[in-house]
Short mmCIF file of C-alpha atoms and ligand atoms in Angstrom, two decimals:
data_model
loop_
_atom_site.label_atom_id
_atom_site.label_comp_id
_atom_site.label_asym_id
_atom_site.label_seq_id
_atom_site.Cartn_x
_atom_site.Cartn_y
_atom_site.Cartn_z
CA MET A 944 2.39 -15.66 -50.52
CA LEU A 945 -0.69 -13.90 -51.79
CA ILE A 946 -1.42 -15.65 -55.01
CA LYS A 947 -2.11 -14.11 -58.32
CA ARG A 948 -3.50 -16.80 -60.52
CA PRO A 949 -3.14 -16.27 -64.24
CA ARG A 950 -6.05 -18.63 -64.79
CA GLY A 951 -9.17 -19.16 -62.76
CA TRP A 952 -9.22 -15.81 -60.96
CA GLU A 953 -12.59 -15.99 -59.36
CA ILE A 954 -13.28 -19.64 -59.81
CA PRO A 955 -14.36 -21.37 -56.61
CA GLU A 956 -11.74 -23.88 -55.51
CA ARG A 957 -14.16 -26.72 -56.29
CA LEU A 958 -14.03 -25.76 -59.97
CA ALA A 959 -10.34 -24.88 -60.15
CA THR A 960 -9.28 -28.21 -58.65
CA PRO A 961 -8.83 -31.22 -60.89
CA GLU A 962 -11.81 -33.47 -60.35
CA SER A 963 -9.87 -36.43 -59.02
CA VAL A 964 -8.36 -34.34 -56.25
CA TYR A 965 -11.72 -32.81 -55.37
CA LEU A 966 -13.42 -36.17 -55.22
CA ASN A 967 -10.59 -37.61 -53.17
CA ARG A 968 -10.92 -34.77 -50.68
CA ARG A 969 -14.64 -35.38 -50.39
CA GLN A 970 -14.03 -39.05 -49.81
CA ILE A 971 -11.58 -38.22 -47.02
CA LEU A 972 -14.10 -35.86 -45.45
CA ALA A 973 -16.83 -38.45 -45.78
CA ALA A 974 -14.58 -41.01 -44.10
CA GLY A 975 -14.37 -38.91 -40.97
CA GLY A 976 -12.18 -35.91 -41.64
CA PHE A 977 -8.49 -35.56 -41.20
CA GLY A 978 -7.90 -38.59 -39.00
CA LEU A 979 -7.61 -40.79 -42.04
CA ALA A 980 -5.20 -38.50 -43.87
CA LEU A 981 -2.99 -37.95 -40.84
CA SER A 982 -2.72 -41.60 -39.90
CA ALA A 983 -1.12 -42.22 -43.31
CA LEU A 984 1.79 -39.89 -42.52
CA PRO A 985 5.12 -41.37 -41.42
CA ASP A 986 5.94 -41.40 -37.73
CA PRO A 987 8.91 -39.01 -37.30
CA ALA A 988 10.29 -41.16 -34.46
CA ALA A 989 10.53 -44.08 -36.86
CA ALA A 990 12.38 -42.00 -39.48
CA GLU A 991 15.56 -43.58 -40.77
CA THR A 992 18.86 -41.97 -39.83
CA ASP A 993 20.18 -39.58 -42.46
CA PRO A 994 23.24 -41.14 -44.20
CA THR A 995 25.15 -37.85 -43.82
CA ALA A 996 24.26 -37.27 -40.15
CA ASP A 997 27.90 -37.83 -39.11
CA LEU A 998 28.92 -34.61 -40.95
CA TYR A 999 27.07 -32.40 -38.46
CA PRO A 1000 27.59 -30.09 -36.73
CA ALA A 1001 30.06 -28.52 -39.19
CA PRO A 1002 32.49 -25.79 -38.11
CA ARG A 1003 30.94 -22.32 -38.02
CA ASN A 1004 32.35 -19.68 -40.39
CA SER A 1005 32.45 -16.68 -38.07
CA LYS A 1006 32.65 -14.24 -40.98
CA TYR A 1007 28.87 -14.39 -41.38
CA THR A 1008 27.32 -13.04 -38.22
CA ILE A 1009 23.89 -11.68 -37.37
CA GLU A 1010 22.88 -9.08 -34.84
CA ARG A 1011 19.54 -10.74 -34.11
CA PRO A 1012 18.76 -13.87 -32.10
CA VAL A 1013 18.63 -17.15 -34.03
CA THR A 1014 15.04 -18.15 -34.75
CA PRO A 1015 14.19 -21.18 -32.59
CA GLU A 1016 14.27 -24.41 -34.57
CA ALA A 1017 10.71 -25.37 -33.62
CA THR A 1018 9.41 -22.06 -34.98
CA ASN A 1019 11.39 -22.38 -38.16
CA VAL A 1020 10.52 -25.94 -39.17
CA ASN A 1021 6.82 -25.20 -38.64
CA TYR A 1022 6.48 -21.88 -40.47
CA ASN A 1023 7.30 -22.44 -44.12
CA ASN A 1024 6.59 -21.52 -47.66
CA PHE A 1025 6.66 -24.72 -49.70
CA TYR A 1026 3.79 -24.54 -52.18
CA GLU A 1027 4.37 -28.11 -53.33
CA PHE A 1028 2.78 -29.10 -49.99
CA GLY A 1029 0.17 -26.36 -49.60
CA THR A 1030 -0.31 -22.62 -49.85
CA HIS A 1031 -0.26 -22.04 -46.06
CA LYS A 1032 2.64 -22.05 -43.58
CA ASN A 1033 1.73 -25.31 -41.90
CA ILE A 1034 3.17 -27.85 -44.33
CA ALA A 1035 5.70 -29.66 -42.12
CA ALA A 1036 3.63 -32.82 -41.64
CA ALA A 1037 2.80 -33.05 -45.36
CA ALA A 1038 6.45 -32.48 -46.32
CA ASP A 1039 7.48 -35.42 -44.12
CA ALA A 1040 6.16 -37.67 -46.89
CA LEU A 1041 8.86 -36.49 -49.32
CA PRO A 1042 11.29 -39.36 -50.03
CA ILE A 1043 14.80 -37.84 -49.87
CA ARG A 1044 16.78 -41.03 -50.48
CA PRO A 1045 17.64 -42.05 -53.10
CA TRP A 1046 17.97 -38.49 -54.45
CA GLU A 1047 19.86 -37.53 -57.56
CA VAL A 1048 21.17 -34.14 -58.57
CA LYS A 1049 21.77 -33.52 -62.25
CA ILE A 1050 24.15 -30.88 -63.60
CA ASP A 1051 23.63 -30.14 -67.27
CA GLY A 1052 23.38 -27.50 -70.00
CA LEU A 1053 26.45 -25.47 -70.97
CA VAL A 1054 29.01 -27.58 -69.07
CA GLU A 1055 32.08 -29.54 -70.15
CA GLN A 1056 30.25 -32.74 -69.34
CA GLU A 1057 26.81 -33.55 -67.93
CA GLN A 1058 27.03 -35.12 -64.45
CA THR A 1059 24.59 -36.82 -62.10
CA PHE A 1060 25.37 -37.22 -58.40
CA ALA A 1061 23.77 -39.32 -55.72
CA ILE A 1062 23.04 -36.79 -52.99
CA ASP A 1063 25.33 -38.38 -50.38
CA ASP A 1064 28.28 -38.46 -52.81
CA LEU A 1065 27.75 -34.79 -53.63
CA ILE A 1066 27.46 -33.68 -49.98
CA ARG A 1067 30.58 -35.68 -48.99
CA LYS A 1068 32.59 -34.04 -51.78
CA MET A 1069 31.92 -30.55 -50.45
CA PRO A 1070 33.56 -28.63 -47.58
CA LEU A 1071 30.63 -28.12 -45.20
CA GLU A 1072 30.47 -25.11 -42.90
CA GLU A 1073 27.88 -23.37 -40.78
CA ARG A 1074 26.76 -19.80 -41.49
CA LEU A 1075 24.29 -17.58 -39.66
CA TYR A 1076 22.13 -15.84 -42.25
CA ARG A 1077 19.11 -13.55 -42.20
CA HIS A 1078 16.17 -14.47 -44.42
CA ARG A 1079 13.62 -11.92 -45.65
CA CYS A 1080 10.44 -13.17 -47.35
CA VAL A 1081 8.72 -10.91 -49.89
CA GLU A 1082 5.64 -11.22 -47.64
CA ALA A 1083 7.50 -9.05 -45.06
CA TRP A 1084 8.40 -11.66 -42.45
CA SER A 1085 11.92 -12.64 -41.53
CA MET A 1086 14.00 -15.18 -39.62
CA THR A 1087 17.63 -15.94 -38.83
CA VAL A 1088 18.97 -19.42 -39.48
CA PRO A 1089 22.12 -21.38 -38.67
CA TRP A 1090 22.48 -23.08 -42.06
CA THR A 1091 25.05 -25.73 -42.89
CA GLY A 1092 26.20 -26.22 -46.44
CA PHE A 1093 28.73 -25.10 -49.02
CA ALA A 1094 29.26 -22.14 -51.32
CA LEU A 1095 27.30 -22.35 -54.57
CA ALA A 1096 30.61 -21.25 -56.15
CA ASP A 1097 32.04 -24.68 -55.24
CA LEU A 1098 29.24 -26.41 -57.10
CA VAL A 1099 29.89 -24.16 -60.10
CA LYS A 1100 33.55 -25.24 -60.01
CA LEU A 1101 32.54 -28.89 -59.91
CA ALA A 1102 30.20 -28.33 -62.87
CA LYS A 1103 32.88 -26.79 -65.12
CA PRO A 1104 30.57 -24.43 -67.04
CA LEU A 1105 31.50 -23.37 -70.58
CA GLY A 1106 32.40 -19.77 -71.38
CA ASP A 1107 29.00 -18.93 -72.83
CA ALA A 1108 27.09 -19.94 -69.66
CA ALA A 1109 25.54 -16.71 -68.38
CA TYR A 1110 22.89 -18.02 -65.97
CA LEU A 1111 22.30 -20.91 -63.61
CA ARG A 1112 18.78 -22.35 -63.63
CA MET A 1113 17.66 -24.57 -60.73
CA GLU A 1114 14.68 -26.89 -60.52
CA THR A 1115 12.78 -28.60 -57.66
CA PHE A 1116 11.52 -32.21 -57.77
CA MET A 1117 8.24 -33.06 -59.53
CA MET A 1118 6.25 -35.66 -57.55
CA PRO A 1119 2.53 -34.77 -57.62
CA ASP A 1120 1.59 -38.04 -55.92
CA VAL A 1121 3.62 -37.02 -52.85
CA ALA A 1122 3.35 -33.24 -53.08
CA SER A 1123 -0.34 -32.58 -53.63
CA GLY A 1124 0.22 -28.90 -54.41
CA GLN A 1125 1.72 -30.04 -57.70
CA LYS A 1126 -1.72 -31.31 -58.71
CA GLN A 1127 -2.82 -27.67 -58.84
CA ILE A 1128 -2.27 -27.30 -62.53
CA TRP A 1129 -2.58 -23.51 -62.66
CA TYR A 1130 0.90 -23.28 -61.11
CA PRO A 1131 3.92 -23.62 -63.46
CA TRP A 1132 5.47 -26.72 -61.80
CA PRO A 1133 8.17 -27.66 -61.19
CA TYR A 1134 9.41 -24.72 -59.08
CA VAL A 1135 12.25 -23.00 -60.96
CA GLU A 1136 14.70 -20.29 -59.96
CA GLY A 1137 17.67 -18.68 -61.62
CA VAL A 1138 20.66 -16.42 -61.01
CA THR A 1139 23.40 -14.88 -63.09
CA MET A 1140 26.85 -16.50 -63.02
CA ALA A 1141 28.14 -13.48 -61.07
CA GLU A 1142 25.43 -14.06 -58.44
CA ALA A 1143 26.03 -17.82 -58.38
CA THR A 1144 29.72 -17.29 -57.66
CA ASN A 1145 29.25 -14.49 -55.12
CA GLU A 1146 30.57 -15.73 -51.77
CA LEU A 1147 27.17 -15.31 -50.06
CA ALA A 1148 25.31 -17.70 -52.38
CA PHE A 1149 24.98 -20.83 -50.29
CA ILE A 1150 23.77 -24.37 -50.92
CA VAL A 1151 22.09 -25.61 -47.76
CA THR A 1152 22.30 -29.25 -46.69
CA GLY A 1153 21.71 -28.74 -42.96
CA ALA A 1154 20.31 -26.40 -40.33
CA TYR A 1155 20.55 -26.27 -36.55
CA GLY A 1156 23.56 -28.59 -36.59
CA LYS A 1157 21.95 -31.50 -38.44
CA PRO A 1158 20.60 -32.42 -41.87
CA VAL A 1159 18.04 -29.83 -42.96
CA ALA A 1160 14.37 -30.60 -42.24
CA LYS A 1161 12.11 -31.64 -45.08
CA SER A 1162 9.84 -28.63 -44.47
CA MET A 1163 12.87 -26.39 -45.03
CA GLY A 1164 13.93 -27.96 -48.33
CA ALA A 1165 15.81 -31.21 -47.72
CA PRO A 1166 18.03 -32.63 -48.97
CA LEU A 1167 19.48 -29.62 -50.82
CA ARG A 1168 18.23 -26.02 -51.09
CA LEU A 1169 19.61 -22.64 -51.97
CA HIS A 1170 19.90 -19.59 -49.75
CA LEU A 1171 20.55 -16.11 -51.17
CA PRO A 1172 20.33 -13.87 -48.10
CA TRP A 1173 20.26 -10.56 -50.02
CA LYS A 1174 17.21 -11.51 -52.11
CA TYR A 1175 13.56 -12.08 -51.27
CA GLY A 1176 13.01 -15.60 -49.97
CA PHE A 1177 11.29 -16.98 -53.07
CA LYS A 1178 14.65 -16.97 -54.89
CA SER A 1179 15.95 -19.55 -52.37
CA ILE A 1180 14.63 -22.66 -54.10
CA LYS A 1181 14.11 -25.85 -52.07
CA SER A 1182 14.69 -29.57 -52.68
CA ILE A 1183 16.73 -29.08 -55.85
CA VAL A 1184 17.17 -31.90 -58.38
CA ARG A 1185 18.74 -30.07 -61.29
CA PHE A 1186 21.27 -27.33 -62.02
CA THR A 1187 21.34 -26.17 -65.65
CA PHE A 1188 23.89 -23.71 -67.03
CA THR A 1189 22.38 -21.65 -69.83
CA ASP A 1190 22.78 -18.53 -71.94
CA GLU A 1191 19.07 -17.67 -71.54
CA ARG A 1192 17.70 -15.87 -68.50
CA PRO A 1193 15.49 -18.40 -66.68
CA VAL A 1194 11.88 -17.51 -65.93
CA SER A 1195 11.22 -18.43 -62.33
CA PHE A 1196 8.05 -19.91 -60.84
CA TRP A 1197 6.86 -16.65 -59.28
CA GLU A 1198 8.01 -14.50 -62.19
CA ASP A 1199 5.94 -16.69 -64.48
CA LEU A 1200 2.88 -16.21 -62.21
CA GLY A 1201 3.26 -12.44 -61.76
CA PRO A 1202 6.21 -10.70 -63.45
CA GLU A 1203 5.09 -7.26 -62.25
CA GLU A 1204 5.14 -8.46 -58.62
CA TYR A 1205 7.95 -11.01 -58.49
CA GLY A 1206 10.82 -10.04 -60.75
CA PHE A 1207 13.95 -11.90 -61.76
CA TRP A 1208 16.30 -9.91 -59.51
CA ALA A 1209 14.17 -9.65 -56.37
CA ASN A 1210 16.83 -7.88 -54.32
CA VAL A 1211 15.61 -6.72 -50.91
CA ASN A 1212 14.97 -2.96 -50.78
CA PRO A 1213 12.81 -1.26 -48.13
CA GLU A 1214 12.22 1.73 -50.42
CA VAL A 1215 10.60 -0.15 -53.27
CA PRO A 1216 7.14 -1.35 -52.20
CA HIS A 1217 5.61 -4.50 -53.56
CA PRO A 1218 2.65 -3.37 -55.72
CA ARG A 1219 0.29 -4.50 -52.92
CA TRP A 1220 2.21 -3.75 -49.70
CA SER A 1221 5.14 -1.84 -48.19
CA GLN A 1222 8.56 -3.47 -47.87
CA ALA A 1223 9.83 -0.93 -45.30
CA MET A 1224 9.44 -3.21 -42.28
CA GLU A 1225 9.54 -6.90 -41.53
CA ARG A 1226 8.07 -9.11 -38.78
CA ASP A 1227 10.38 -11.51 -36.94
CA ILE A 1228 8.50 -14.84 -36.97
CA ALA A 1229 9.75 -15.80 -33.50
CA THR A 1230 9.27 -12.57 -31.55
CA ASN A 1231 6.67 -10.83 -33.76
CA GLU A 1232 8.87 -7.75 -33.40
CA SER A 1233 8.63 -5.23 -36.23
CA ILE A 1234 12.09 -4.46 -37.63
CA PRO A 1235 13.16 -1.98 -40.32
CA THR A 1236 14.23 -3.78 -43.51
CA LYS A 1237 17.67 -3.00 -44.90
CA LEU A 1238 18.85 -2.56 -48.49
CA PHE A 1239 20.03 -5.97 -49.78
CA ASN A 1240 18.79 -7.29 -46.42
CA GLY A 1241 21.91 -5.82 -44.82
CA TYR A 1242 24.34 -7.53 -47.23
CA ALA A 1243 25.11 -4.54 -49.48
CA GLU A 1244 28.85 -4.68 -48.81
CA TYR A 1245 28.97 -8.12 -50.46
CA VAL A 1246 26.58 -7.69 -53.36
CA ALA A 1247 25.89 -4.05 -54.28
CA GLY A 1248 28.72 -4.18 -56.82
CA LEU A 1249 26.92 -6.88 -58.81
CA TYR A 1250 24.27 -4.41 -59.96
CA THR A 1251 26.05 -1.16 -60.74
CA ASP A 1252 25.66 -1.58 -64.52
CA LEU A 1253 21.98 -2.50 -64.38
CA THR A 1254 20.32 0.82 -63.65
CA ASP A 1255 17.50 0.21 -66.17
CA GLU A 1256 16.48 -3.14 -64.70
CA PRO A 1257 13.75 -3.57 -62.02
CA LEU A 1258 16.18 -4.89 -59.42
CA TYR A 1259 14.04 -4.62 -56.31
CA MET A 1260 10.78 -6.49 -56.82
N1 MTE B 1954 10.48 -25.49 -54.20
C1 MTE B 1954 10.11 -24.41 -53.47
N2 MTE B 1954 11.08 -23.60 -52.98
C2 MTE B 1954 10.74 -22.51 -52.24
C3 MTE B 1954 9.38 -22.16 -52.02
C4 MTE B 1954 8.38 -23.05 -52.55
O1 MTE B 1954 7.16 -22.83 -52.40
N3 MTE B 1954 8.80 -24.16 -53.26
N4 MTE B 1954 9.05 -21.02 -51.32
C5 MTE B 1954 10.07 -19.96 -51.25
C6 MTE B 1954 9.76 -18.89 -50.32
S1 MTE B 1954 8.57 -17.79 -50.80
C7 MTE B 1954 10.43 -18.71 -49.15
S2 MTE B 1954 10.16 -17.36 -48.15
C8 MTE B 1954 11.40 -19.74 -48.67
C9 MTE B 1954 10.93 -20.23 -47.32
O2 MTE B 1954 11.89 -21.05 -46.71
P1 MTE B 1954 11.57 -21.69 -45.29
O3 MTE B 1954 10.27 -22.42 -45.40
O4 MTE B 1954 12.73 -22.58 -44.99
O5 MTE B 1954 11.43 -20.54 -44.33
O6 MTE B 1954 11.51 -20.84 -49.54
C10 MTE B 1954 11.45 -20.52 -50.93
N5 MTE B 1954 11.73 -21.72 -51.73
MO1 MO B 1955 8.86 -15.99 -49.45
#
């Protein structure tokens, strides 16, 4: 995503980077470049088997179909936005360092009782299914993914929110030692996103645990991420550790950085340009084909009704 930094606009990176990181980078360069850094990464072949691997592939829910080809897995796991691991698309190797077991998910805020789940217990409680969804990034690229997971509505049921809960706030892990992007202190870490209760319980809102018939790749947000196919991709928060029910509208990571560019609602609309580029078309990341973008990313029949009373709100940025 093109970054708008609230602090340090025109500061050279050398000055905007905490000194320890800068020095460390220089030491790595002095020691012979990237060889040293890469050799410290885990060998994917030696990766331990995922404790939930037996749950995949899950049965496909044929209600959610796409009219475009599925993006090849190799394209998808290597073209990502995951700022915790870097501001470019090539973060897969860095994300491999993320420890995803043990992993705890906390449910708190306006709920009958606070709960914490070990990730494998949570995933095994839920009815997993596969859905084909389109994904539209605010940067005007798109993909289609065979996700596996469960309806966010089922997690809401498990959480037993109180009557005054109006929003669901979600938070990503905070591990700056593993995710070096989190050492960039001008970003409002940890990554946060939020939806209304009506959005959270809409049937399309999906918690992803897998993709391509197996546990989801770390670069794509393992072990648990959200996907809201009718909204710009930044709403679909990755590697979630906390769900908080609240009566206050959450301020998300990108909204905090640039509220006039990345709003709370962020519904896809080809007719409302981003302040710095058109949203009329999108580029398929596998074929490079240019495709017209659709209102609500083609999901209007499911979600348009959520917004009929909100005519004064900036719904589409
Ligand atoms: N924690 C976290 N979640 C995130 C992001 C991020 O940088 N950090 N990027 C978002 C953006 S902008 C997009 S387009 C999607 C990208 O998902 P993908 O890498 O699986 O394609 O993740 C979203 N979720
Ligand atoms: Mo995005």
